[in-house]
Amino acid sequence: MRIRTITTTSIALLLCLIVLVNGCSSAPAPSASTKEQEETGRTSEPKKGGTITIGYPAEPDSLDVQKSAMIASSLITSFMGGALVYYDPQTQEIKPSLAESYSISEDGKKWTFILRTGITFHDGTPLTARAYKYTLGRALDPGTASPLGEYMFGSIQSIEAQDDRTLILNLKQPSAQLLSNLWDASISQPLSREAVEKHGSEYGRNPVSVGPWKFENWKTGESITMVRNDAYQWGNAFTKNQGPPAADKLVIKFIKDNQTMMAALESGAIDIAANVPAKEVKKYRDRDKVTVLERMAWGVNFLEMNTENEILRDVQVRKAISLAINKEAILNGVLQGEGEVAHSPLPSSLFGYDPASAEYGNSFNVEEAKKQLEAAGWAMTAQGVREKAGKPLTLNLLSSENWSRPSQLVQGMLKSIGIDVKIQTLDQATLIESAGKGMFDLAIVGYVDNDPNALSLFFHSKQINSLNHSRVNNKQLDSLLERGLATINQKERAKIYADIQRIVIEEAYWVPLYMEKEFYLVSDRVHGVGLQPMYGLTLQDSWVDE
């Protein structure tokens, strides 16, 4: 790390933070097929010009990074943004990026960043400490109603801009998570105040930041187009190209149907197919003109339950649902085994994951699931659907196109114990909105994050009506989540998150399903495509061979 001023105590604090990040990345690094590893050494030199077109299975709800919790939004805005620091996947360190250097006080509560000079927003205005003060202040402003602002930056008490280059963050208490949050080039990217005020409520369709790609247009239901930022000269050191991208344009096409996505790749309508199902990947592994990139995602896919639902407020019913789910069958049926069964709301690759979670008692057991329902008063009928006081045990399951197969499998598994599940398929943005308002019984979704405090988003009571879709209101859990964020000592923090995982599993708020590999298919027309740990693709070294 390049730190300008630092004391012994600050070093100890930073080492704790670095260990946290290393823990996040303990899974194998993003990898490519053997053919890709050989292919990336193509002898031709990078060329300027051309368009890179990516097929992506979802359309974002907004490109205002402080207003969206969708991964689709995060991926796209990460191309347009930057952050004070960055995560170097080669060394697994957090290093200065838009900041030239940073230091942390002995008590861990004063963080000082010195910004690099010469950085400008896409609208030509300079990046200053005042711009960052505005950005972070807006994220924390309740009026912004950011689904992630408090989670990402809630440890900040106040923000100072001493001069154009000196940004000071005064924390309420030392934070083990903040440094890793600050390297997210999506939600942690600086915003142009002029652009936000100019576009008002339409800023989410007219984003402005400091990254290598500039927003050009958004055709609803079709695509988002970005153009090269020719002024860009502040790339991170781990990339070969630290200046403007080689390609002229970057287009994200929204293609929800897998077969349509594959046809578009075959025809050349897209260059990269993102988030390709495992079943489609096998036939491409040995093809000369397509490269397979893969990585284990930092997150979990799960079945969540609305605990305010009349039926699901009974923990015995929730446990029965958990016991009835054959996760191995889902892993094999959906991913052809290309992933891992999830036992915890945390992925096994993330710091804080408790290996003992596999033994917490909700392993697949159909007979025990039936006993739980009988004990809860739900009797089986001749029609195969349980009833209680004349009311059938029927639940609605929210799903989206990319969750269709796991939803069908869950539906069949719950039918076997007498639960009638009706699947309602929505686009991802509508699903998240509906679940956030509590307008659901069951839903299958997933998340990615780089810190175990992600669990506060989903289980802290203050996140009800936001990302606490299960509407959990558990004071013991609230207290543990708050302690987990504030605790710097890694052993103590790990113990706290072990306790959190035990409560979540014993109360059966979720059924963790699986951790998946993500696959990307890349046409040989495009060179230099890489993977990054949070949102998948990185294109800084990419170029088009016309």
XYZ file of C-alpha atoms in Angstrom:
546
model
C 0.000 0.000 0.000
C 1.180 3.493 -0.771
C 0.365 5.384 2.413
C 1.664 8.891 2.904
C 1.388 9.121 6.703
C 0.765 6.222 9.058
C 1.402 5.247 12.668
C 1.915 1.879 14.340
C -1.690 1.666 15.517
C -2.928 2.632 12.078
C -0.862 -0.176 10.580
C -2.555 -2.663 12.905
C -5.949 -1.374 11.858
C -5.069 -1.517 8.194
C -3.751 -5.051 8.535
C -7.119 -6.051 9.968
C -8.804 -4.457 6.990
C -6.461 -6.178 4.550
C -7.106 -9.551 6.183
C -10.791 -8.928 5.694
C -10.290 -8.330 2.014
C -8.042 -11.361 1.703
C -10.744 -13.391 3.403
C -13.239 -12.167 0.827
C -11.052 -13.514 -1.933
C -10.140 -16.882 -0.547
C -12.021 -18.592 -3.357
C -10.068 -19.351 -6.517
C -9.336 -16.263 -8.568
C -11.522 -15.613 -11.628
C -10.352 -18.020 -14.265
C -10.601 -18.691 -17.947
C -10.572 -21.829 -19.997
C -7.196 -23.180 -21.101
C -7.954 -21.991 -24.597
C -8.570 -18.479 -23.302
C -5.351 -18.428 -21.331
C -3.480 -19.320 -24.483
C -5.630 -16.995 -26.569
C -4.951 -13.940 -24.428
C -1.411 -14.097 -25.748
C -2.526 -13.370 -29.301
C 0.330 -11.741 -31.084
C -1.566 -8.955 -32.811
C -1.295 -5.518 -31.218
C -4.320 -3.710 -29.728
C -6.238 -1.644 -32.257
C -8.270 1.519 -31.836
C -11.918 1.713 -32.853
C -14.909 -0.547 -33.136
C -17.786 -1.402 -30.824
C -17.952 -4.016 -28.066
C -21.490 -5.353 -27.601
C -22.464 -7.290 -24.473
C -25.636 -9.319 -24.112
C -26.958 -9.071 -20.549
C -30.037 -10.843 -19.141
C -31.525 -7.896 -17.219
C -32.263 -4.201 -17.714
C -31.388 -1.869 -14.815
C -34.039 0.173 -13.057
C -31.772 3.238 -12.826
C -28.189 4.317 -13.523
C -28.211 6.568 -10.477
C -25.805 4.493 -8.394
C -27.392 5.737 -5.179
C -30.929 4.757 -6.215
C -30.489 1.176 -7.430
C -29.664 -2.140 -5.758
C -29.615 -4.134 -9.009
C -26.442 -5.916 -10.112
C -27.287 -4.922 -13.697
C -27.047 -1.275 -12.688
C -23.837 -1.860 -10.746
C -22.114 -3.596 -13.656
C -22.996 -0.882 -16.164
C -22.200 2.053 -13.882
C -18.885 0.458 -12.888
C -17.772 0.949 -16.505
C -18.532 4.661 -16.145
C -17.160 5.184 -12.648
C -14.121 5.023 -10.423
C -13.376 4.951 -6.704
C -11.026 6.418 -4.128
C -9.256 3.054 -3.871
C -9.265 -0.158 -5.858
C -8.886 -3.862 -5.195
C -5.887 -5.365 -6.963
C -6.841 -8.973 -7.812
C -3.210 -9.877 -8.431
C -1.873 -8.842 -5.012
C -5.240 -8.953 -3.128
C -4.508 -5.498 -1.693
C -6.547 -2.315 -1.591
C -4.576 0.492 -3.221
C -5.145 4.200 -3.944
C -6.978 5.001 -7.183
C -8.720 8.374 -7.532
C -6.936 9.100 -4.283
C -3.186 9.502 -4.562
C -2.764 8.339 -0.965
C -4.692 7.924 2.250
C -4.031 7.625 5.985
C -6.012 6.490 9.010
C -5.670 7.968 12.508
C -4.502 5.907 15.472
C -8.029 5.527 16.831
C -9.320 4.464 13.403
C -11.921 7.250 13.292
C -10.308 9.853 11.009
C -9.596 8.850 7.409
C -7.756 11.332 5.187
C -7.611 10.963 1.395
C -5.445 13.083 -0.896
C -7.012 13.148 -4.361
C -5.014 12.885 -7.583
C -4.823 16.012 -9.718
C -6.171 16.421 -13.230
C -9.213 14.143 -12.944
C -12.391 15.449 -14.553
C -15.987 14.318 -14.768
C -17.518 13.430 -18.114
C -19.126 16.896 -18.206
C -15.692 18.543 -17.889
C -15.985 19.668 -14.256
C -12.995 18.822 -12.026
C -13.049 16.099 -9.393
C -12.491 17.786 -6.032
C -12.858 16.894 -2.372
C -16.039 19.007 -2.384
C -17.480 16.779 -5.122
C -16.799 13.728 -2.974
C -18.287 15.428 0.084
C -21.427 16.098 -1.949
C -21.515 12.510 -3.249
C -21.236 10.844 0.147
C -23.579 13.355 1.745
C -26.208 12.653 -0.902
C -25.875 8.882 -0.382
C -26.503 9.342 3.363
C -29.316 11.891 2.979
C -32.629 10.214 3.918
C -34.241 12.262 1.159
C -32.220 10.313 -1.415
C -33.816 7.069 -0.172
C -30.767 5.114 -1.220
C -31.196 1.354 -0.673
C -27.436 1.004 -0.131
C -26.243 4.399 1.156
C -26.556 3.716 4.874
C -25.131 0.237 4.486
C -22.118 1.435 2.507
C -21.337 4.691 4.302
C -23.321 4.637 7.557
C -20.158 4.504 9.668
C -19.330 8.078 8.560
C -20.204 10.774 11.112
C -19.133 13.804 9.075
C -17.288 14.709 5.883
C -14.789 17.538 5.411
C -13.275 19.031 2.269
C -10.272 20.939 3.609
C -9.236 22.022 0.128
C -9.663 20.778 -3.442
C -7.569 17.673 -2.804
C -8.026 16.806 0.881
C -11.065 14.744 1.833
C -11.561 13.770 5.489
C -14.042 11.167 6.699
C -14.783 11.298 10.423
C -16.221 7.974 11.558
C -18.651 7.258 14.379
C -16.489 4.295 15.298
C -13.752 2.250 13.622
C -15.203 0.319 10.679
C -13.913 -2.996 9.392
C -16.001 -2.661 6.247
C -15.587 0.894 5.000
C -12.328 0.479 3.094
C -13.675 -2.451 1.100
C -16.864 -0.471 0.408
C -14.849 2.438 -0.947
C -13.349 0.364 -3.768
C -16.739 -0.271 -5.362
C -16.530 1.707 -8.625
C -20.303 1.664 -8.884
C -22.003 2.997 -5.748
C -18.785 4.577 -4.406
C -18.079 6.523 -7.580
C -18.069 10.344 -7.337
C -21.025 12.228 -8.813
C -21.001 15.530 -10.648
C -23.198 17.840 -8.588
C -23.823 19.961 -11.663
C -25.123 16.928 -13.558
C -27.323 15.728 -10.694
C -28.881 19.181 -10.302
C -29.231 19.660 -14.052
C -31.096 16.406 -14.654
C -32.974 16.183 -11.348
C -35.238 13.130 -11.223
C -33.933 12.093 -14.648
C -30.322 11.786 -13.495
C -30.735 8.004 -13.380
C -31.070 8.078 -17.156
C -28.297 10.642 -17.631
C -25.410 9.556 -15.366
C -22.095 11.420 -15.200
C -18.945 10.175 -13.465
C -15.183 9.947 -14.081
C -14.601 6.518 -15.622
C -13.297 5.266 -18.979
C -16.760 5.091 -20.554
C -19.276 7.944 -20.920
C -23.023 7.484 -21.097
C -24.526 8.163 -24.532
C -28.111 6.838 -24.583
C -30.601 4.391 -23.126
C -33.171 2.766 -25.377
C -35.722 1.324 -22.973
C -36.145 -2.398 -23.352
C -33.287 -2.584 -25.842
C -29.855 -1.261 -24.894
C -27.565 1.226 -23.163
C -24.712 2.756 -25.153
C -21.499 4.290 -23.821
C -18.682 6.007 -25.696
C -14.966 6.205 -24.964
C -13.848 8.913 -22.547
C -10.871 10.346 -24.434
C -9.841 12.414 -21.391
C -9.368 9.317 -19.230
C -5.777 8.996 -17.982
C -6.197 7.629 -14.460
C -6.579 3.858 -14.851
C -5.499 1.515 -12.086
C -1.987 0.098 -12.080
C -2.960 -3.564 -12.452
C -4.322 -2.948 -15.983
C -2.011 -2.668 -18.987
C -3.993 0.251 -20.384
C -4.372 3.143 -17.945
C -5.684 5.557 -20.560
C -8.847 5.706 -22.709
C -10.351 2.411 -23.888
C -9.359 1.210 -27.341
C -12.913 0.668 -28.598
C -15.084 3.601 -29.656
C -18.311 2.331 -28.109
C -19.621 -0.099 -25.530
C -23.197 -1.353 -25.943
C -25.152 -3.383 -23.377
C -28.059 -5.206 -25.028
C -30.821 -6.545 -22.800
C -31.540 -10.162 -23.772
C -33.565 -12.059 -21.190
C -34.024 -15.319 -23.099
C -31.031 -17.693 -23.063
C -31.639 -19.117 -26.523
C -31.957 -15.624 -27.985
C -28.680 -14.715 -26.256
C -26.879 -17.716 -27.764
C -28.291 -16.976 -31.214
C -27.075 -13.380 -30.940
C -23.570 -14.585 -30.068
C -23.548 -17.070 -32.950
C -24.713 -14.443 -35.452
C -22.259 -11.797 -34.273
C -25.013 -9.478 -33.015
C -23.194 -9.487 -29.644
C -19.531 -10.059 -28.801
C -19.939 -11.150 -25.185
C -22.744 -13.191 -23.631
C -22.932 -12.488 -19.889
C -24.225 -14.751 -17.108
C -24.629 -17.722 -19.424
C -26.293 -20.808 -17.867
C -23.921 -23.688 -17.215
C -25.850 -25.999 -19.542
C -25.027 -23.714 -22.479
C -21.324 -23.512 -21.697
C -20.163 -27.071 -22.317
C -20.608 -26.950 -26.086
C -18.482 -23.797 -26.322
C -15.439 -24.954 -24.334
C -13.643 -26.395 -27.341
C -14.795 -23.957 -30.006
C -12.095 -21.997 -31.773
C -14.019 -18.732 -32.085
C -15.461 -18.450 -28.587
C -13.642 -18.156 -25.252
C -15.224 -19.257 -21.976
C -14.501 -17.077 -18.917
C -15.666 -18.250 -15.523
C -15.517 -17.237 -11.874
C -17.088 -18.200 -8.569
C -19.381 -15.337 -7.613
C -19.016 -13.621 -4.222
C -22.560 -14.267 -3.106
C -25.436 -16.664 -2.456
C -28.661 -17.461 -4.281
C -31.486 -18.087 -1.834
C -35.184 -18.598 -1.196
C -36.493 -15.838 1.067
C -39.705 -15.931 3.084
C -41.961 -13.083 4.190
C -42.180 -13.509 7.960
C -45.171 -11.151 8.137
C -47.196 -13.580 6.021
C -49.891 -15.285 8.120
C -48.575 -18.738 7.239
C -44.851 -18.009 7.202
C -44.722 -16.227 10.542
C -44.763 -19.760 12.009
C -41.141 -20.913 12.288
C -42.248 -24.557 11.998
C -43.608 -23.879 8.515
C -40.424 -22.064 7.533
C -38.320 -24.958 8.846
C -40.464 -27.425 6.932
C -39.826 -25.513 3.724
C -36.096 -25.473 4.434
C -36.019 -29.215 5.181
C -37.921 -30.025 1.969
C -35.409 -28.354 -0.355
C -32.932 -30.725 -1.993
C -30.098 -28.311 -2.696
C -27.905 -30.874 -4.437
C -30.703 -31.568 -6.904
C -31.091 -27.843 -7.574
C -27.330 -27.406 -8.023
C -27.229 -30.257 -10.525
C -30.493 -29.336 -12.247
C -29.711 -25.652 -12.654
C -25.905 -25.492 -12.826
C -24.935 -29.035 -13.846
C -22.924 -29.096 -10.642
C -20.929 -25.953 -11.563
C -21.050 -24.353 -8.121
C -21.460 -25.217 -4.436
C -24.415 -25.984 -2.206
C -25.003 -23.098 0.221
C -25.489 -23.876 3.915
C -25.306 -20.290 5.158
C -26.472 -16.833 4.071
C -22.752 -16.102 3.575
C -20.786 -17.710 0.728
C -18.004 -20.074 1.751
C -15.446 -17.790 0.050
C -16.253 -14.789 2.267
C -14.618 -13.853 5.562
C -17.004 -14.661 8.411
C -18.486 -17.797 6.865
C -19.019 -20.430 9.554
C -18.199 -23.972 8.331
C -20.351 -25.321 11.165
C -23.422 -23.920 9.399
C -23.628 -27.159 7.415
C -24.522 -28.927 10.676
C -27.171 -26.518 11.968
C -30.056 -28.918 11.378
C -31.969 -27.880 8.244
C -30.432 -30.463 5.921
C -32.677 -32.114 3.341
C -35.166 -34.361 5.163
C -38.627 -34.750 3.654
C -40.052 -36.830 6.513
C -38.941 -34.295 9.112
C -40.436 -31.513 6.961
C -43.801 -33.299 7.004
C -43.588 -33.711 10.798
C -42.966 -29.966 11.196
C -46.099 -29.178 9.204
C -48.162 -31.715 11.144
C -46.946 -30.162 14.406
C -47.934 -26.740 13.110
C -51.492 -28.014 12.511
C -51.391 -28.454 8.734
C -53.099 -31.720 7.801
C -52.762 -33.457 4.433
C -55.918 -33.722 2.280
C -56.881 -36.193 -0.432
C -55.962 -33.524 -2.995
C -52.355 -33.520 -1.791
C -52.502 -29.958 -0.416
C -52.438 -29.412 3.315
C -55.156 -27.488 5.108
C -55.562 -25.782 8.481
C -58.946 -24.552 9.712
C -60.271 -25.014 6.200
C -57.537 -22.890 4.595
C -55.220 -24.492 2.010
C -51.458 -24.232 2.387
C -50.879 -22.161 -0.747
C -47.975 -19.741 -1.264
C -46.965 -17.465 -4.129
C -43.342 -17.568 -5.311
C -41.905 -14.512 -7.057
C -39.409 -15.374 -9.762
C -37.794 -13.923 -12.881
C -36.732 -15.500 -16.155
C -33.246 -16.385 -14.975
C -34.662 -18.043 -11.834
C -37.308 -20.065 -13.702
C -35.621 -23.460 -13.355
C -34.827 -23.261 -9.605
C -38.343 -21.907 -9.027
C -39.867 -24.917 -10.772
C -37.691 -27.293 -8.767
C -38.644 -25.618 -5.484
C -42.303 -25.764 -6.514
C -42.053 -29.541 -7.046
C -40.162 -30.147 -3.811
C -42.704 -28.241 -1.732
C -45.573 -30.032 -3.460
C -44.126 -33.299 -2.135
C -44.837 -32.161 1.445
C -48.271 -30.712 0.680
C -47.530 -27.066 -0.069
C -49.157 -25.633 -3.193
C -46.797 -23.068 -4.766
C -47.928 -20.646 -7.474
C -45.055 -19.106 -9.461
C -45.338 -15.469 -10.535
C -42.675 -14.402 -13.027
C -41.625 -10.734 -13.012
C -38.723 -8.738 -14.417
C -35.942 -8.333 -11.856
C -36.595 -4.668 -11.080
C -40.296 -5.296 -10.386
C -39.490 -8.363 -8.306
C -37.103 -6.403 -6.067
C -39.597 -3.554 -5.731
C -42.474 -5.899 -4.849
C -40.401 -7.858 -2.346
C -39.173 -4.642 -0.748
C -42.782 -3.617 -0.123
C -43.607 -6.999 1.401
C -45.867 -7.926 -1.527
C -44.828 -11.594 -1.680
C -44.799 -14.904 0.170
C -41.646 -16.520 -1.231
C -39.015 -15.216 -3.650
C -35.809 -16.521 -5.186
C -33.066 -13.930 -5.527
C -29.305 -13.623 -5.048
C -26.669 -11.123 -3.985
C -22.964 -10.373 -4.300
C -20.885 -8.519 -1.735
C -17.359 -8.373 -0.373
C -18.087 -8.164 3.369
C -20.200 -10.198 5.827
C -21.961 -7.017 6.891
C -24.032 -7.593 3.756
C -26.285 -9.501 6.155
C -27.325 -6.214 7.773
C -28.980 -5.265 4.489
C -31.171 -8.336 4.590
C -31.837 -8.888 8.294
C -31.561 -5.591 10.224
C -34.976 -4.214 11.137
C -34.105 -0.734 9.835
C -33.920 -2.275 6.349
C -37.595 -3.313 6.391
C -39.275 -1.748 3.324
C -35.909 -1.854 1.613
C -33.748 -4.983 1.204
C -34.924 -6.780 4.343
C -37.534 -8.507 2.192
C -38.176 -11.155 4.847
C -39.196 -8.300 7.167
C -37.142 -9.718 10.022
C -37.523 -7.759 13.269
C -35.239 -9.504 15.735
C -33.607 -7.282 18.352
C -30.905 -9.833 19.161
C -30.026 -10.035 15.480
C -30.013 -6.222 15.169
C -27.552 -5.980 18.054
C -25.230 -8.623 16.611
C -25.271 -7.005 13.168
C -24.336 -3.638 14.671
C -21.511 -5.236 16.669
C -20.266 -7.058 13.580
C -19.854 -3.797 11.712
C -18.054 -2.044 14.582
C -15.713 -4.864 15.629
C -12.196 -4.673 14.186
C -10.635 -7.743 15.840
C -11.026 -10.495 13.256
C -11.514 -13.404 15.663
C -14.185 -11.533 17.600
C -15.859 -10.430 14.365
C -15.907 -13.983 12.998
C -17.576 -15.192 16.205
C -20.263 -12.523 15.887
C -21.050 -13.546 12.321
C -21.135 -17.219 13.347
C -23.839 -16.284 15.880
C -25.712 -14.319 13.209
C -25.639 -17.255 10.805
C -26.913 -19.631 13.481
C -29.908 -17.394 14.228
C -30.788 -16.907 10.560
C -30.641 -20.659 9.901
C -32.426 -21.718 13.092
C -35.204 -19.193 12.472
C -35.285 -20.267 8.793
C -35.684 -16.736 7.460
C -33.958 -17.919 4.271
C -33.174 -21.166 2.560
C -29.639 -20.630 1.194
C -29.577 -22.554 -2.094
C -26.260 -22.392 -3.905
C -23.189 -20.409 -4.810
C -22.757 -20.366 -8.544
C -20.063 -20.010 -11.080
C -20.671 -17.195 -13.521
C -19.883 -17.817 -17.162
C -19.143 -15.361 -19.952
C -18.741 -16.321 -23.614
C -16.456 -14.020 -25.605
C -16.189 -13.898 -29.390
C -12.651 -14.019 -30.769
C -13.419 -10.655 -32.380
C -12.778 -9.049 -28.962
C -9.432 -9.415 -27.171
C -8.322 -8.668 -23.609
C -11.584 -9.242 -21.745
C -11.006 -9.940 -18.057
C -12.976 -10.640 -14.903
C -13.213 -8.643 -11.689
C -14.481 -10.000 -8.363
C -17.603 -7.915 -7.739
C -19.560 -7.490 -10.968
C -17.833 -9.750 -13.467
C -16.428 -8.136 -16.564
C -13.526 -5.725 -16.888
C -12.809 -4.198 -20.283
C -9.987 -1.734 -19.700
C -7.519 -3.825 -21.721
C -10.066 -4.885 -24.336
C -9.945 -4.098 -28.041
C -11.774 -5.079 -31.210
C -10.223 -6.959 -34.109
C -12.410 -5.804 -37.004
